Short mmCIF file of C-alpha atoms in Angstrom, two decimals:
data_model
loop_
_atom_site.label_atom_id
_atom_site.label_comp_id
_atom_site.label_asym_id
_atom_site.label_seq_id
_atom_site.Cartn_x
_atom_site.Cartn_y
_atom_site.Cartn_z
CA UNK A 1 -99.67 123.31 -214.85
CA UNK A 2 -96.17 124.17 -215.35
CA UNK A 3 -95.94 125.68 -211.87
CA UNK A 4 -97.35 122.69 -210.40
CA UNK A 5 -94.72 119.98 -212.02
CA UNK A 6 -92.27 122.17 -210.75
CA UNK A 7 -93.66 122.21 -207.14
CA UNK A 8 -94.09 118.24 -207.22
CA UNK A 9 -90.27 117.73 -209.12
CA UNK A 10 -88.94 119.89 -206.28
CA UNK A 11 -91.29 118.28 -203.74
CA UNK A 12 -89.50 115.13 -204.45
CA UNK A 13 -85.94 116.48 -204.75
CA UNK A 14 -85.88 117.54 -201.34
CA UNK A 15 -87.79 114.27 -200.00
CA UNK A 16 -84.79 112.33 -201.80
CA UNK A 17 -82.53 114.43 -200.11
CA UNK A 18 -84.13 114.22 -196.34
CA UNK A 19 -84.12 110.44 -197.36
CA UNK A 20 -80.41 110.43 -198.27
CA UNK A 21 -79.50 112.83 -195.07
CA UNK A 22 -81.43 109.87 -192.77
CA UNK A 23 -79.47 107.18 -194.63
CA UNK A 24 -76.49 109.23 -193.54
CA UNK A 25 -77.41 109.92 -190.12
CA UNK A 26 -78.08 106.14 -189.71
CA UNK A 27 -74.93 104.83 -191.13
CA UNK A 28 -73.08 107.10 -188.93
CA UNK A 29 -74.94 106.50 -185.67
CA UNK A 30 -74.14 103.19 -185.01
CA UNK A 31 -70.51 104.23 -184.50
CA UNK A 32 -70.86 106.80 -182.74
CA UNK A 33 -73.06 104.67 -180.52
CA UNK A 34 -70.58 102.01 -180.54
CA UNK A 35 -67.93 104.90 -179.16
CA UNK A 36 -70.41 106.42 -176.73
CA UNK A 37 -70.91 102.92 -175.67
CA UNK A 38 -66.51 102.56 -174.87
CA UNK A 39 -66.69 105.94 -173.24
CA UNK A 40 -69.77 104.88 -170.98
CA UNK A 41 -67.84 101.42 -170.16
CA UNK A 42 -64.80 102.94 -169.71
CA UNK A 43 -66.21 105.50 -167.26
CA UNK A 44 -68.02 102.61 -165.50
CA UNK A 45 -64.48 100.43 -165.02
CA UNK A 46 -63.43 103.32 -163.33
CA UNK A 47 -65.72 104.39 -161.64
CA UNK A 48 -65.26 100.61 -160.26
CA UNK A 49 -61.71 100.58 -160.47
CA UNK A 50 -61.93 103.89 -158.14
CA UNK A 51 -64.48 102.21 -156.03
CA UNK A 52 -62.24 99.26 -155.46
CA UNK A 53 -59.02 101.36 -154.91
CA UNK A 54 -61.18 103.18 -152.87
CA UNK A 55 -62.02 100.66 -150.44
CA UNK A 56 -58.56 99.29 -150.33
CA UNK A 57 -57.35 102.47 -149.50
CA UNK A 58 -59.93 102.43 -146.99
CA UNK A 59 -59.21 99.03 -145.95
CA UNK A 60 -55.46 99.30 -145.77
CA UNK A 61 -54.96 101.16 -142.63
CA UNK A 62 -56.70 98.35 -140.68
CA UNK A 63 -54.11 96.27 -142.83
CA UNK A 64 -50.94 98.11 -141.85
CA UNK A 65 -51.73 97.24 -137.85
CA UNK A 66 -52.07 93.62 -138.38
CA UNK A 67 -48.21 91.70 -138.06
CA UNK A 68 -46.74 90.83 -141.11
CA UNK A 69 -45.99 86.71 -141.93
CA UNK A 70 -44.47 85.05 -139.76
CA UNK A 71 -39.99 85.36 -139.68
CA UNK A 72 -38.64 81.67 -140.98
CA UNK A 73 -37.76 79.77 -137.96
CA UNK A 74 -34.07 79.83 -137.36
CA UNK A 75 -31.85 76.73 -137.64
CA UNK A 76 -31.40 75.40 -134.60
CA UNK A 77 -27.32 74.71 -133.97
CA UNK A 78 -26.85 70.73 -133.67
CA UNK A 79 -25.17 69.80 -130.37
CA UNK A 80 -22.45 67.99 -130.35
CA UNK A 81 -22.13 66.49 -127.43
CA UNK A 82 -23.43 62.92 -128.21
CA UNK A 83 -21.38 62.56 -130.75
CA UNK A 84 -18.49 63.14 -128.71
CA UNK A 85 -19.17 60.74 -126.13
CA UNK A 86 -19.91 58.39 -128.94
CA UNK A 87 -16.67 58.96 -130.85
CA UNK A 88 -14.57 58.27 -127.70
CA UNK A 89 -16.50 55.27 -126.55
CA UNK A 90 -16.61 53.54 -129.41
CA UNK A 91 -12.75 54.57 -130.03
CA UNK A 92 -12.27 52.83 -126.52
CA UNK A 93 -14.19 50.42 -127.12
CA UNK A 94 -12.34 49.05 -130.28
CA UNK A 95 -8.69 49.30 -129.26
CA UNK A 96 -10.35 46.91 -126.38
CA UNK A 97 -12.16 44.37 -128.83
CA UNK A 98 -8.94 44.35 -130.46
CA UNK A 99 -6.46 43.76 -127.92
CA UNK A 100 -9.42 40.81 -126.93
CA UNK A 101 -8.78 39.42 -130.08
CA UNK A 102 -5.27 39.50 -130.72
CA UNK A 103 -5.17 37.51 -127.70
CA UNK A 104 -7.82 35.17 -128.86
CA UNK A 105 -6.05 35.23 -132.63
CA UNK A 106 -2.86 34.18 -130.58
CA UNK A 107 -4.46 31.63 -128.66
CA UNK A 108 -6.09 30.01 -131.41
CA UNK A 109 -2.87 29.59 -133.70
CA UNK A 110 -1.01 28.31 -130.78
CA UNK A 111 -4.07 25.49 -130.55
CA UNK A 112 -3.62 25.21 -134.75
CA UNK A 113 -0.24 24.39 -134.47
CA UNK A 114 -0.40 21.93 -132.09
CA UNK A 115 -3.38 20.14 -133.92
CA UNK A 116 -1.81 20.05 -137.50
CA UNK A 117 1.28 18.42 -135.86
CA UNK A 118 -0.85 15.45 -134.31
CA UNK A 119 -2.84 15.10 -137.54
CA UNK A 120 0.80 15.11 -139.12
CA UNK A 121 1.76 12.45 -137.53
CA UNK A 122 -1.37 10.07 -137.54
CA UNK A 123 -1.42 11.00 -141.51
CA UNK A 124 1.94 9.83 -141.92
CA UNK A 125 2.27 6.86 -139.47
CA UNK A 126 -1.25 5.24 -140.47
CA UNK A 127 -1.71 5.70 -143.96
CA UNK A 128 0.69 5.67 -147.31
CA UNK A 129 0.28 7.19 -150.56
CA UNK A 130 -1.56 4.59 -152.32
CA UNK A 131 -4.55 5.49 -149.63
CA UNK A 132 -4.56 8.55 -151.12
CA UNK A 133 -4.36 7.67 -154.64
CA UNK A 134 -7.35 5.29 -154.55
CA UNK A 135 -9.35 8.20 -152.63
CA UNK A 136 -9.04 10.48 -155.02
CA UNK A 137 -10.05 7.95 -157.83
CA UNK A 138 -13.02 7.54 -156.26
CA UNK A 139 -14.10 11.56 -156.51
CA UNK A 140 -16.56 12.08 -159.69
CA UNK A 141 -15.03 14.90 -161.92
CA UNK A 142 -17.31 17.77 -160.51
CA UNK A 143 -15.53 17.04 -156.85
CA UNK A 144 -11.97 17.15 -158.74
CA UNK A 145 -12.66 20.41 -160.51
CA UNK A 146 -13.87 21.78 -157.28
CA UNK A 147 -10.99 20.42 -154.84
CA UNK A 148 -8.73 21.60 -157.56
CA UNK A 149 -10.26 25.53 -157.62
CA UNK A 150 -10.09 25.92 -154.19
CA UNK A 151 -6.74 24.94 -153.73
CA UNK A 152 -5.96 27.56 -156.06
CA UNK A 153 -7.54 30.17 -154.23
CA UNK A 154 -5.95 28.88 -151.10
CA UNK A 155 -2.58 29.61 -152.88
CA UNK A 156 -3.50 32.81 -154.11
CA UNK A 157 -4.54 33.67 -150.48
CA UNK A 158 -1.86 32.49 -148.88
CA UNK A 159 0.53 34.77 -151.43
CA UNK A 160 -1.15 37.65 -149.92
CA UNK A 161 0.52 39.68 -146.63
CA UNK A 162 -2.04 39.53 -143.81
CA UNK A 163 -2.36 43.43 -144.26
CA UNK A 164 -3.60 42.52 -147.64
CA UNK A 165 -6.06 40.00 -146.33
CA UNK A 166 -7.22 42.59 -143.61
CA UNK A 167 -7.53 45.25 -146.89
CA UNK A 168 -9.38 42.63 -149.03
CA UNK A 169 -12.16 42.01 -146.00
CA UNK A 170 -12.78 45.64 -146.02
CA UNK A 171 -12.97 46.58 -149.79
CA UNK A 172 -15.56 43.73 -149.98
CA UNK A 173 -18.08 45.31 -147.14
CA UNK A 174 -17.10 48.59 -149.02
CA UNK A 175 -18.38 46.51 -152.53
CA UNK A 176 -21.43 45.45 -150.63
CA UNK A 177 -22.50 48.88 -149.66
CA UNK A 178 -21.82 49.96 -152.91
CA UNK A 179 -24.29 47.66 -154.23
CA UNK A 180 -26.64 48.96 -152.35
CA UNK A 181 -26.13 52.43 -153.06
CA UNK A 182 -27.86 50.98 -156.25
CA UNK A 183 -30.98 49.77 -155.17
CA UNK A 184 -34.15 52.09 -155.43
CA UNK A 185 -35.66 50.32 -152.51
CA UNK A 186 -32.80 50.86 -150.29
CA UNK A 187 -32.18 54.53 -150.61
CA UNK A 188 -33.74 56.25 -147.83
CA UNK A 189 -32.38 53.93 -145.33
CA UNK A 190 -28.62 54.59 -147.14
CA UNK A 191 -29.15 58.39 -146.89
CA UNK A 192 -30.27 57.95 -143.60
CA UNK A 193 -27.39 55.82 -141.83
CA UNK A 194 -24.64 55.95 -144.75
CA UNK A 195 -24.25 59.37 -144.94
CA UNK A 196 -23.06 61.70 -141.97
CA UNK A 197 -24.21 65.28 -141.36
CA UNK A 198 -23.99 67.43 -138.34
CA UNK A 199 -28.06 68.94 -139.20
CA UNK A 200 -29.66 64.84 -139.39
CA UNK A 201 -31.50 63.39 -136.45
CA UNK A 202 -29.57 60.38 -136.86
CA UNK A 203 -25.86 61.58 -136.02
CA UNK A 204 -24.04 58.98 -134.33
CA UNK A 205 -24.35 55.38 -136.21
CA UNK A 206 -23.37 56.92 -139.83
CA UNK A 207 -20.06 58.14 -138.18
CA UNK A 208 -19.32 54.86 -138.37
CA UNK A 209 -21.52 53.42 -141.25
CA UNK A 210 -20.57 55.96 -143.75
CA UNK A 211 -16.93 55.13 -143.48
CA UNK A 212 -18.13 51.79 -145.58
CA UNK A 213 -20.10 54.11 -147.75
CA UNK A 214 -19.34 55.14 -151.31
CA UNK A 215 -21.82 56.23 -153.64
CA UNK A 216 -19.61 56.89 -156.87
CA UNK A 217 -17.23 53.89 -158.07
CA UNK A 218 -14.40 56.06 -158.51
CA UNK A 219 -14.18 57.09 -155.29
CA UNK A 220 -14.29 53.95 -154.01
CA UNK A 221 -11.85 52.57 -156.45
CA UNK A 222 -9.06 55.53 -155.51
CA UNK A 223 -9.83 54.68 -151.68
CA UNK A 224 -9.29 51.10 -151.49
CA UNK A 225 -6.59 51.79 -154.12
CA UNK A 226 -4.12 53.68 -151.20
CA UNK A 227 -5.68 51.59 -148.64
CA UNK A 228 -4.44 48.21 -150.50
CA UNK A 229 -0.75 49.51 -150.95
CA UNK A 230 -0.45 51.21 -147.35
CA UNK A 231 -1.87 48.16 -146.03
CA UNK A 232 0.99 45.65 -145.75
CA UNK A 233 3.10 48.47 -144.34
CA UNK A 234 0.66 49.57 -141.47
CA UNK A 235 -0.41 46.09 -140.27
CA UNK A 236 3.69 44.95 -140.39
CA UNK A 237 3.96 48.30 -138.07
CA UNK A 238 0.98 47.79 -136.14
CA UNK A 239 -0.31 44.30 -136.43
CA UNK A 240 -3.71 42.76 -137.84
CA UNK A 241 -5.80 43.69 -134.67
CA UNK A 242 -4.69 46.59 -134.08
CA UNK A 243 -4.77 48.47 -137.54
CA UNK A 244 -8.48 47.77 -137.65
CA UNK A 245 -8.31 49.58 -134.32
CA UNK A 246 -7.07 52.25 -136.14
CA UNK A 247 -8.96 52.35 -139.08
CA UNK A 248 -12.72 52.36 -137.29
CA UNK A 249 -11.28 54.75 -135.05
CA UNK A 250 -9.93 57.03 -137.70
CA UNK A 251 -13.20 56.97 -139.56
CA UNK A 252 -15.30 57.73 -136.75
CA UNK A 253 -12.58 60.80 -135.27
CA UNK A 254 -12.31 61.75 -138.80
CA UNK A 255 -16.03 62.44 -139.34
CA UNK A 256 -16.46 64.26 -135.59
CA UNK A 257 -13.62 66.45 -136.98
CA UNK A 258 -16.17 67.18 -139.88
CA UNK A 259 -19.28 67.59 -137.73
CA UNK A 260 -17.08 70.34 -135.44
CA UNK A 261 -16.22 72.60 -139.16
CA UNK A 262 -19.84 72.03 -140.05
CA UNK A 263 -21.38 73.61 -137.52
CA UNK A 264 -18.58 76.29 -136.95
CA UNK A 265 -19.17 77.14 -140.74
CA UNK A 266 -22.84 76.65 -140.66
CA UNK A 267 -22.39 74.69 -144.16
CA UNK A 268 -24.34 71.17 -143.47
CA UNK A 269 -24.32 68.95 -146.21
CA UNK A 270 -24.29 64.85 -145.81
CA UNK A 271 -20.63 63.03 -146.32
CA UNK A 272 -19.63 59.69 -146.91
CA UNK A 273 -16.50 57.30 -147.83
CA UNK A 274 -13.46 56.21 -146.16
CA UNK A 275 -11.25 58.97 -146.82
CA UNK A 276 -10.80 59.97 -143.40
CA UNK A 277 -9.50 56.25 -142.37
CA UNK A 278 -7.50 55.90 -145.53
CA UNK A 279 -5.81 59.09 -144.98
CA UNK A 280 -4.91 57.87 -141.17
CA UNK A 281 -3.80 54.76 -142.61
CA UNK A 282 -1.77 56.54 -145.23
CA UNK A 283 -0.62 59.29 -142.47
CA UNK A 284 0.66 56.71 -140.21
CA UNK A 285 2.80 55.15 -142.62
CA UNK A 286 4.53 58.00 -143.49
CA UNK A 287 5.10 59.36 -140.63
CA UNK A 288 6.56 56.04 -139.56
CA UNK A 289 8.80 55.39 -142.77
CA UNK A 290 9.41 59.30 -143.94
CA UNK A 291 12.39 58.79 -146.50
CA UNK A 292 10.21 55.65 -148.42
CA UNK A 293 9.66 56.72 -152.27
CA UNK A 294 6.29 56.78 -153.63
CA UNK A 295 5.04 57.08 -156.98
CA UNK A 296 1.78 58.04 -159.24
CA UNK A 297 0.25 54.40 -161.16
CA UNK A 298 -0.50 56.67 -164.14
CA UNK A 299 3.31 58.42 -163.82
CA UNK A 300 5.60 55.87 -162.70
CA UNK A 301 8.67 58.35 -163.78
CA UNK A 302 7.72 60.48 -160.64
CA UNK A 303 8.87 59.79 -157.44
CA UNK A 304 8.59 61.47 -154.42
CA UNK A 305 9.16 60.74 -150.55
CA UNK A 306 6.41 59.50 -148.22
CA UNK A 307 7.02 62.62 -145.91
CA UNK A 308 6.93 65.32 -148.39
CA UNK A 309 3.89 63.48 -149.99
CA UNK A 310 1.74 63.90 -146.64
CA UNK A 311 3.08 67.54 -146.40
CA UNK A 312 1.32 68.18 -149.75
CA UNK A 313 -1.69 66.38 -149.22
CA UNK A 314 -2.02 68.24 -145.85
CA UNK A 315 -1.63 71.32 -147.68
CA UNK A 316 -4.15 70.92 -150.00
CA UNK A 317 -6.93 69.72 -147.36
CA UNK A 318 -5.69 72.76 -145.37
CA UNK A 319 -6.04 75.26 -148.26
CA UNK A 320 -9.80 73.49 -149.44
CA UNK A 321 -10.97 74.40 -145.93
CA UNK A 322 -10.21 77.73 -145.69
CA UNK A 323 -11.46 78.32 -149.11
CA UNK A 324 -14.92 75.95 -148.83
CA UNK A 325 -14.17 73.73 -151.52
CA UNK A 326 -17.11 71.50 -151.84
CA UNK A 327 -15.30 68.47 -154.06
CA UNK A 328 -14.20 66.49 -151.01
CA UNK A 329 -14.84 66.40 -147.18
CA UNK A 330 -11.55 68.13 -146.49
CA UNK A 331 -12.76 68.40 -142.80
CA UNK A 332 -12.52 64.65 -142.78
CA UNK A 333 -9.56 64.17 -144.57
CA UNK A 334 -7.40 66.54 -141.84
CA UNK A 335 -8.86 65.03 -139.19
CA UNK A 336 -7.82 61.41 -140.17
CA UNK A 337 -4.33 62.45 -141.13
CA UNK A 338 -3.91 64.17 -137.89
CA UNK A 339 -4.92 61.18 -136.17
CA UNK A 340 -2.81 59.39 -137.85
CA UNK A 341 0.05 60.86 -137.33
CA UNK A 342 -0.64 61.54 -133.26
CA UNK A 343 -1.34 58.02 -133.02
CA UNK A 344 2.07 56.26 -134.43
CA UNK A 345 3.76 59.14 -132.70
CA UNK A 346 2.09 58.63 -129.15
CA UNK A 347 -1.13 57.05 -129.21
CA UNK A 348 0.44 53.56 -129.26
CA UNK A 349 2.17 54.35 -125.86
CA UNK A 350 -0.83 55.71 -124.39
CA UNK A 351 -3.98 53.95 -125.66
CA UNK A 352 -2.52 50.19 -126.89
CA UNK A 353 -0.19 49.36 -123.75
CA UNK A 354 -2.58 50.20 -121.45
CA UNK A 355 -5.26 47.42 -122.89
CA UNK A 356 -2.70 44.91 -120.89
CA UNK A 357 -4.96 44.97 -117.75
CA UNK A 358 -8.15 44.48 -119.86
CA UNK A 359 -6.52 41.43 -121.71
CA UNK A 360 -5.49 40.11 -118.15
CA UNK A 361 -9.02 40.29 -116.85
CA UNK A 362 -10.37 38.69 -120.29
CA UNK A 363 -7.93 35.63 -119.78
CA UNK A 364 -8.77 35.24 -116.08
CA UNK A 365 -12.23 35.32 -117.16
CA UNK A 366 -12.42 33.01 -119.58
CA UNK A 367 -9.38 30.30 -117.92
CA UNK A 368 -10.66 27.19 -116.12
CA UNK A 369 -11.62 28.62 -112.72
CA UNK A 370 -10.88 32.40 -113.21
CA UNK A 371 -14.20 33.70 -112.34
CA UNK A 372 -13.19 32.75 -108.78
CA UNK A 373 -10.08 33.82 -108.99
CA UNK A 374 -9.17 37.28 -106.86
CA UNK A 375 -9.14 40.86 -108.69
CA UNK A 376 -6.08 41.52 -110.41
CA UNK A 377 -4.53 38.13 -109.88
CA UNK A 378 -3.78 35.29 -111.57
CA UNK A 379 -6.79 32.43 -112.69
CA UNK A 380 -7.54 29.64 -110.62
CA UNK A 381 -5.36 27.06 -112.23
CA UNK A 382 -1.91 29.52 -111.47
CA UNK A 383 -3.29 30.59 -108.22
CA UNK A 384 -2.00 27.14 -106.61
CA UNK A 385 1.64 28.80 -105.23
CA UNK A 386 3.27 27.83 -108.44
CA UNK A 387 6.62 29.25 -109.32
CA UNK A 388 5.22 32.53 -111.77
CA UNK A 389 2.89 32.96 -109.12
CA UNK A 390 3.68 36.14 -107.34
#
């Protein structure tokens, strides 16, 4: 009996222990299923991964025969040569509008004169002051006010030198295109015809268009600024008709001068404002009057000669071409000071006195009887063998 509880006590002992070595075995078979499992997926990824590089590697030599993408198409160089022909008709053109209309201008205050000295004297022969008293009497208080602020601005205009008059005309289509620099609607038609680049389909009507054109106030501001106080002095010089001559001219020379360093330089970026016609304007006037002191608003205690103030300005331009300064056009700016300068120098000589036969044929044209007048002589009403007729 004693054997046999031994047998059965050591029967058990060993089952416990077979039980405790499965418990084992399971607890640690689950991991290393878990890493057999990694090891079996990360043979299988690459085994794909080498299938995959496999049949790119087998698919790449088809690959390397094929052309590569296509090269960017190269930028075409603009051509220049409408502009051209549109700078120097529409140059021509407007010396000959304004010779036309310095001969109508001259025409017409001839007529003025002669009608304010009739209405003189019918005023002053027919009527008395009490007339005028009781007229005005009769005028409500709105009428009064309003007779009374435009006679004011009358007298304000009249204060002003006609080069001042001719300045205040153009700062006010500047002002307008200003304004609508600042309308959302309007923008893509401003970029498209107020701004000038050498690269745009639409090259010819900005040359003149974005001589009006200012987007920033400041610029504007310093423009008109110069153009105001060089006004007076350039028209005096030149006269009314002709300084606008000048000035659509320089702005449209000025910006084919631009166009020409674009494309040289290959740097195409849109430009605008009257620089280029200011700087003629301001050009002209010192070339003309050399020894006339200038000054800075901000720094009235510095002086400085017209001439040597052009030589610097011409300087600087010269030195923010060469070295691609972005801030202004400088293109633009030398090419409007050049003009200006060639044109108070010769130009007047060659271009403005040679408008005389166009201003002949105008007056023949539009003098009773001229249309059947001959070519190159006088209208019908001198043709009659009168004393200047030769």
């Amino acid at each position: 009996m004693a054997c046999r509880g031994f047998i059965i006590k050591w029967g058990k002992a060993e089952f416990i222990r077979s039980l405790n070595a499965v418990s084992r075995c399971s607890r640690l078979n689950p991991y290393q299923q878990q890493r057999r499992g990694f090891r079996r997926e990360a043979k299988r990824t690459d085994t794909k991964k080498g299938n995959v590089t496999q049949q790119q590697t087998k698919a790449s030599p088809p690959e390397a025969g094929t052309p590569g993408p296509p090269p960017p198409p190269k930028v075409r160089q603009p051509t220049l040569f409408r502009p051209l022909m549109f700078t120097v008709g529409f140059a021509g053109c407007s010396f000959g509008g304004a010779a036309i209309l310095q001969y109508e201008t001259l025409k017409a205050r001839v007529q003025t004169a002669k009608d304010r000295e009739e209405l003189d004297k019918l005023v002053m022969g027919s009527q008395d002051m009490a007339y005028w008293h009781d007229w005005w009497n009769q005028l409500s208080s709105f009428q009064r006010q309003l007779l009374l602020l435009m006679s004011v601005v009358e007298d304000i205009w009249s204060n002003l030198t006609e080069g001042q008059r001719t300045a205040t005309g153009i700062i006010a289509i500047n002002a307008a295109v200003l304004f609508c620099w600042r309308v959302p609607a309007l923008q893509r038609t401003m970029i498209k015809y107020f701004t000038s680049n050498p690269a745009s389909k639409t090259r010819c009507l900005p040359m003149v268009l974005s001589s009006f054109s200012h987007y920033s106030i400041i610029h504007m501001v310093a423009n008109m600024y110069v153009l105001w106080m060089f006004s007076s002095g350039i028209v005096s010089l030149l006269g009314k008709e002709q300084f606008i001559a000048v000035y659509l001219s320089a702005g449209v020379i000025s910006t084919m001068v631009s166009y020409v360093c674009k494309t040289a330089t290959g740097r195409f970026y849109p430009s605008l404002g009257a620089s280029g016609a200011v700087m003629a304007v301001l050009a002209a006037v010192c070339t003309k009057v050399p020894e006339a002191k200038l000054g800075i608003i901000f720094l009235p205690m510095i002086t400085f000669t017209a001439g040597n103030a052009l030589k610097a300005l011409v300087a600087m331009d010269m030195a923010g071409l060469v070295l691609g300064w972005r801030l202004f056009d400088h293109a633009a700016h030398l090419g409007g000071a050049l003009f200006g300068v060639w044109y108070v120098t010769y130009g007047h000589k060659l271009i403005w006195r040679r408008t005389k036969p166009l201003v002949k044929l105008w007056h023949d044209l539009r003098s009773p009887g001229g249309r059947g007048s001959r070519p190159g002589g006088g209208s019908g009403v001198r043709g009659g063998g009168g004393p200047g007729h030769q």
